[in-house]
Steps between C-alpha positions, in 0.01 A plus 500: 500500500177299540525125461352402158351182648298703751388742230384209284314347794336834579393543137351150492305555823370834369380336178320229697341758731384703203359202307320361805342832593685514831688814394174696492405378845842593639474845342161562663627370834796740488267794425284411803804480725627837379173660613577419864690786661534388864501186711249455781610532863303193611714260297225410253724596208783265606413250227511779243839620626641147499389443142654829385829421674502157339437664163798730549714206611412305187581793273852545638 
């Protein structure tokens, strides 16, 4: 069962993101990331991979 305190915090952060316009930016950023299908062999996409891994870490 999810902790009600965390759910309340999540709801508050979502409201702030929506009211500030940040939610729209995050939505567009996610769409751009979804367009990428592969990582480069030369390591130039390392920053991208690190940010996606951090995103997954924060969501769990």
